[in-house]
């Protein structure tokens, strides 16, 4: 766990090492990290926003052999395919998860029914919004599949959400990641990205508490 935290907080340094060691295969490694983070519900803790930002910041440096447009294509493909796989997994096994398992306690029948009602009410925009929320980003497509969200809604917003998420994070990293303050305080920037990503989740939690006490 410490190794994962260190990787996330010093992701720029680790990416340089990966690029030096694996060269063009770095694109494959980056694809797999994003694909697993979005596609497998048991790996919500892998880096998402910060990885896109850091890789794109490095792509802006002449000495680093990464192409920003290839990065955007790789990340977008990983995000869209990952969510699609996660949806299909949720559709096939979501309702058959043992209730006494950890995932079964989190995603029990009652919560699935509430999730289905939520998706039916708000439609595919839930998938788009979830792209910008760590952890929720990983669980949303799984729950969408398990609760039988209409596939047409899902795939449409999956493409839109994946493209918008990748473009915003990558272009922000490419154009702002090498500003001296950002470059010299990258750990603080990563923590800031994580905090900003968590704001929608925090706001939703507070609103829920207010409604219960009202």
mmCIF file of N, CA, C and O in Angstrom, residues 37 43-50 129-140 165 190 193-202:
data_model
loop_
_atom_site.group_PDB
_atom_site.id
_atom_site.type_symbol
_atom_site.label_atom_id
_atom_site.label_comp_id
_atom_site.label_asym_id
_atom_site.label_seq_id
_atom_site.Cartn_x
_atom_site.Cartn_y
_atom_site.Cartn_z
ATOM 1 N N UNK A 37 -8.248 0.639 -13.770
ATOM 2 C CA UNK A 37 -8.890 1.559 -12.810
ATOM 3 C C UNK A 37 -10.359 1.785 -13.143
ATOM 4 O O UNK A 37 -11.198 1.885 -12.246
ATOM 5 N N UNK A 43 -10.437 -2.364 -8.278
ATOM 6 C CA UNK A 43 -9.226 -1.538 -8.309
ATOM 7 C C UNK A 43 -9.534 -0.037 -8.401
ATOM 8 O O UNK A 43 -8.976 0.667 -9.258
ATOM 9 N N UNK A 44 -10.386 0.488 -7.519
ATOM 10 C CA UNK A 44 -10.733 1.912 -7.612
ATOM 11 C C UNK A 44 -9.640 2.843 -7.097
ATOM 12 O O UNK A 44 -9.727 4.054 -7.268
ATOM 13 N N UNK A 45 -8.611 2.259 -6.469
ATOM 14 C CA UNK A 45 -7.578 3.076 -5.830
ATOM 15 C C UNK A 45 -6.418 3.406 -6.763
ATOM 16 O O UNK A 45 -5.503 4.143 -6.385
ATOM 17 N N UNK A 46 -6.421 2.894 -7.974
ATOM 18 C CA UNK A 46 -5.343 3.213 -8.910
ATOM 19 C C UNK A 46 -5.462 4.672 -9.358
ATOM 20 O O UNK A 46 -6.559 5.237 -9.372
ATOM 21 N N UNK A 47 -4.350 5.307 -9.737
ATOM 22 C CA UNK A 47 -4.398 6.726 -10.127
ATOM 23 C C UNK A 47 -5.169 6.934 -11.422
ATOM 24 O O UNK A 47 -5.067 6.130 -12.355
ATOM 25 N N UNK A 48 -5.944 8.002 -11.484
ATOM 26 C CA UNK A 48 -6.708 8.325 -12.686
ATOM 27 C C UNK A 48 -6.370 9.716 -13.172
ATOM 28 O O UNK A 48 -5.511 9.897 -14.031
ATOM 29 N N UNK A 49 -7.015 10.730 -12.585
ATOM 30 C CA UNK A 49 -6.807 12.128 -12.989
ATOM 31 C C UNK A 49 -5.328 12.524 -12.916
ATOM 32 O O UNK A 49 -4.804 13.147 -13.838
ATOM 33 N N UNK A 50 -4.685 12.162 -11.814
ATOM 34 C CA UNK A 50 -3.284 12.562 -11.622
ATOM 35 C C UNK A 50 -2.365 11.894 -12.641
ATOM 36 O O UNK A 50 -1.372 12.488 -13.075
ATOM 37 N N UNK A 129 -20.764 12.425 -15.221
ATOM 38 C CA UNK A 129 -20.352 13.106 -13.993
ATOM 39 C C UNK A 129 -19.394 12.237 -13.178
ATOM 40 O O UNK A 129 -18.415 12.733 -12.611
ATOM 41 N N UNK A 130 -19.647 10.926 -13.151
ATOM 42 C CA UNK A 130 -18.828 10.011 -12.355
ATOM 43 C C UNK A 130 -17.382 9.968 -12.828
ATOM 44 O O UNK A 130 -16.484 9.623 -12.058
ATOM 45 N N UNK A 131 -17.153 10.315 -14.089
ATOM 46 C CA UNK A 131 -15.780 10.303 -14.616
ATOM 47 C C UNK A 131 -14.844 11.174 -13.782
ATOM 48 O O UNK A 131 -13.656 10.911 -13.685
ATOM 49 N N UNK A 132 -15.382 12.218 -13.185
ATOM 50 C CA UNK A 132 -14.551 13.185 -12.471
ATOM 51 C C UNK A 132 -14.543 12.931 -10.966
ATOM 52 O O UNK A 132 -14.093 13.789 -10.201
ATOM 53 N N UNK A 133 -14.989 11.743 -10.550
ATOM 54 C CA UNK A 133 -15.062 11.412 -9.131
ATOM 55 C C UNK A 133 -14.328 10.105 -8.853
ATOM 56 O O UNK A 133 -14.786 9.033 -9.265
ATOM 57 N N UNK A 134 -13.148 10.170 -8.209
ATOM 58 C CA UNK A 134 -12.415 8.941 -7.889
ATOM 59 C C UNK A 134 -13.289 7.954 -7.124
ATOM 60 O O UNK A 134 -14.171 8.353 -6.372
ATOM 61 N N UNK A 135 -13.042 6.669 -7.295
ATOM 62 C CA UNK A 135 -13.809 5.584 -6.689
ATOM 63 C C UNK A 135 -15.193 5.475 -7.335
ATOM 64 O O UNK A 135 -15.560 4.407 -7.827
ATOM 65 N N UNK A 136 -15.969 6.564 -7.335
ATOM 66 C CA UNK A 136 -17.279 6.541 -7.978
ATOM 67 C C UNK A 136 -17.104 6.217 -9.457
ATOM 68 O O UNK A 136 -17.920 5.509 -10.057
ATOM 69 N N UNK A 137 -16.020 6.712 -10.059
ATOM 70 C CA UNK A 137 -15.721 6.457 -11.466
ATOM 71 C C UNK A 137 -15.637 4.959 -11.750
ATOM 72 O O UNK A 137 -16.063 4.489 -12.808
ATOM 73 N N UNK A 138 -15.100 4.205 -10.800
ATOM 74 C CA UNK A 138 -14.942 2.764 -10.979
ATOM 75 C C UNK A 138 -16.235 2.010 -10.703
ATOM 76 O O UNK A 138 -16.551 1.045 -11.396
ATOM 77 N N UNK A 139 -16.998 2.451 -9.706
ATOM 78 C CA UNK A 139 -18.214 1.729 -9.320
ATOM 79 C C UNK A 139 -19.411 2.042 -10.221
ATOM 80 O O UNK A 139 -20.285 1.194 -10.402
ATOM 81 N N UNK A 140 -19.470 3.259 -10.790
ATOM 82 C CA UNK A 140 -20.647 3.683 -11.547
ATOM 83 C C UNK A 140 -21.009 2.756 -12.707
ATOM 84 O O UNK A 140 -22.170 2.342 -12.833
ATOM 85 N N UNK A 165 -13.327 13.787 -20.078
ATOM 86 C CA UNK A 165 -12.418 13.566 -18.951
ATOM 87 C C UNK A 165 -10.969 13.559 -19.410
ATOM 88 O O UNK A 165 -10.115 14.256 -18.853
ATOM 89 N N UNK A 190 -0.661 17.152 -7.135
ATOM 90 C CA UNK A 190 -1.368 15.863 -7.178
ATOM 91 C C UNK A 190 -2.413 15.792 -6.074
ATOM 92 O O UNK A 190 -3.559 15.382 -6.304
ATOM 93 N N UNK A 193 -5.289 17.929 -7.069
ATOM 94 C CA UNK A 193 -6.130 17.280 -8.082
ATOM 95 C C UNK A 193 -7.053 16.267 -7.422
ATOM 96 O O UNK A 193 -8.252 16.194 -7.726
ATOM 97 N N UNK A 194 -6.493 15.486 -6.485
ATOM 98 C CA UNK A 194 -7.295 14.488 -5.776
ATOM 99 C C UNK A 194 -8.404 15.164 -4.971
ATOM 100 O O UNK A 194 -9.561 14.727 -4.980
ATOM 101 N N UNK A 195 -8.050 16.261 -4.276
ATOM 102 C CA UNK A 195 -9.040 16.982 -3.456
ATOM 103 C C UNK A 195 -10.156 17.558 -4.321
ATOM 104 O O UNK A 195 -11.339 17.412 -4.000
ATOM 105 N N UNK A 196 -9.780 18.215 -5.422
ATOM 106 C CA UNK A 196 -10.785 18.809 -6.314
ATOM 107 C C UNK A 196 -11.698 17.721 -6.875
ATOM 108 O O UNK A 196 -12.913 17.904 -6.999
ATOM 109 N N UNK A 197 -11.124 16.554 -7.186
ATOM 110 C CA UNK A 197 -11.916 15.446 -7.715
ATOM 111 C C UNK A 197 -12.911 14.922 -6.696
ATOM 112 O O UNK A 197 -13.965 14.385 -7.058
ATOM 113 N N UNK A 198 -12.566 15.069 -5.414
ATOM 114 C CA UNK A 198 -13.437 14.559 -4.359
ATOM 115 C C UNK A 198 -14.548 15.525 -3.973
ATOM 116 O O UNK A 198 -15.487 15.142 -3.276
ATOM 117 N N UNK A 199 -14.453 16.788 -4.421
ATOM 118 C CA UNK A 199 -15.447 17.801 -4.033
ATOM 119 C C UNK A 199 -16.881 17.388 -4.359
ATOM 120 O O UNK A 199 -17.764 17.500 -3.493
ATOM 121 N N UNK A 200 -17.181 16.890 -5.582
ATOM 122 C CA UNK A 200 -18.571 16.483 -5.853
ATOM 123 C C UNK A 200 -19.076 15.419 -4.892
ATOM 124 O O UNK A 200 -20.243 15.443 -4.477
ATOM 125 N N UNK A 201 -18.204 14.488 -4.507
ATOM 126 C CA UNK A 201 -18.580 13.434 -3.576
ATOM 127 C C UNK A 201 -18.867 14.012 -2.193
ATOM 128 O O UNK A 201 -19.836 13.614 -1.527
ATOM 129 N N UNK A 202 -18.030 14.965 -1.773
ATOM 130 C CA UNK A 202 -18.206 15.600 -0.459
ATOM 131 C C UNK A 202 -19.506 16.395 -0.420
ATOM 132 O O UNK A 202 -20.265 16.338 0.543
#
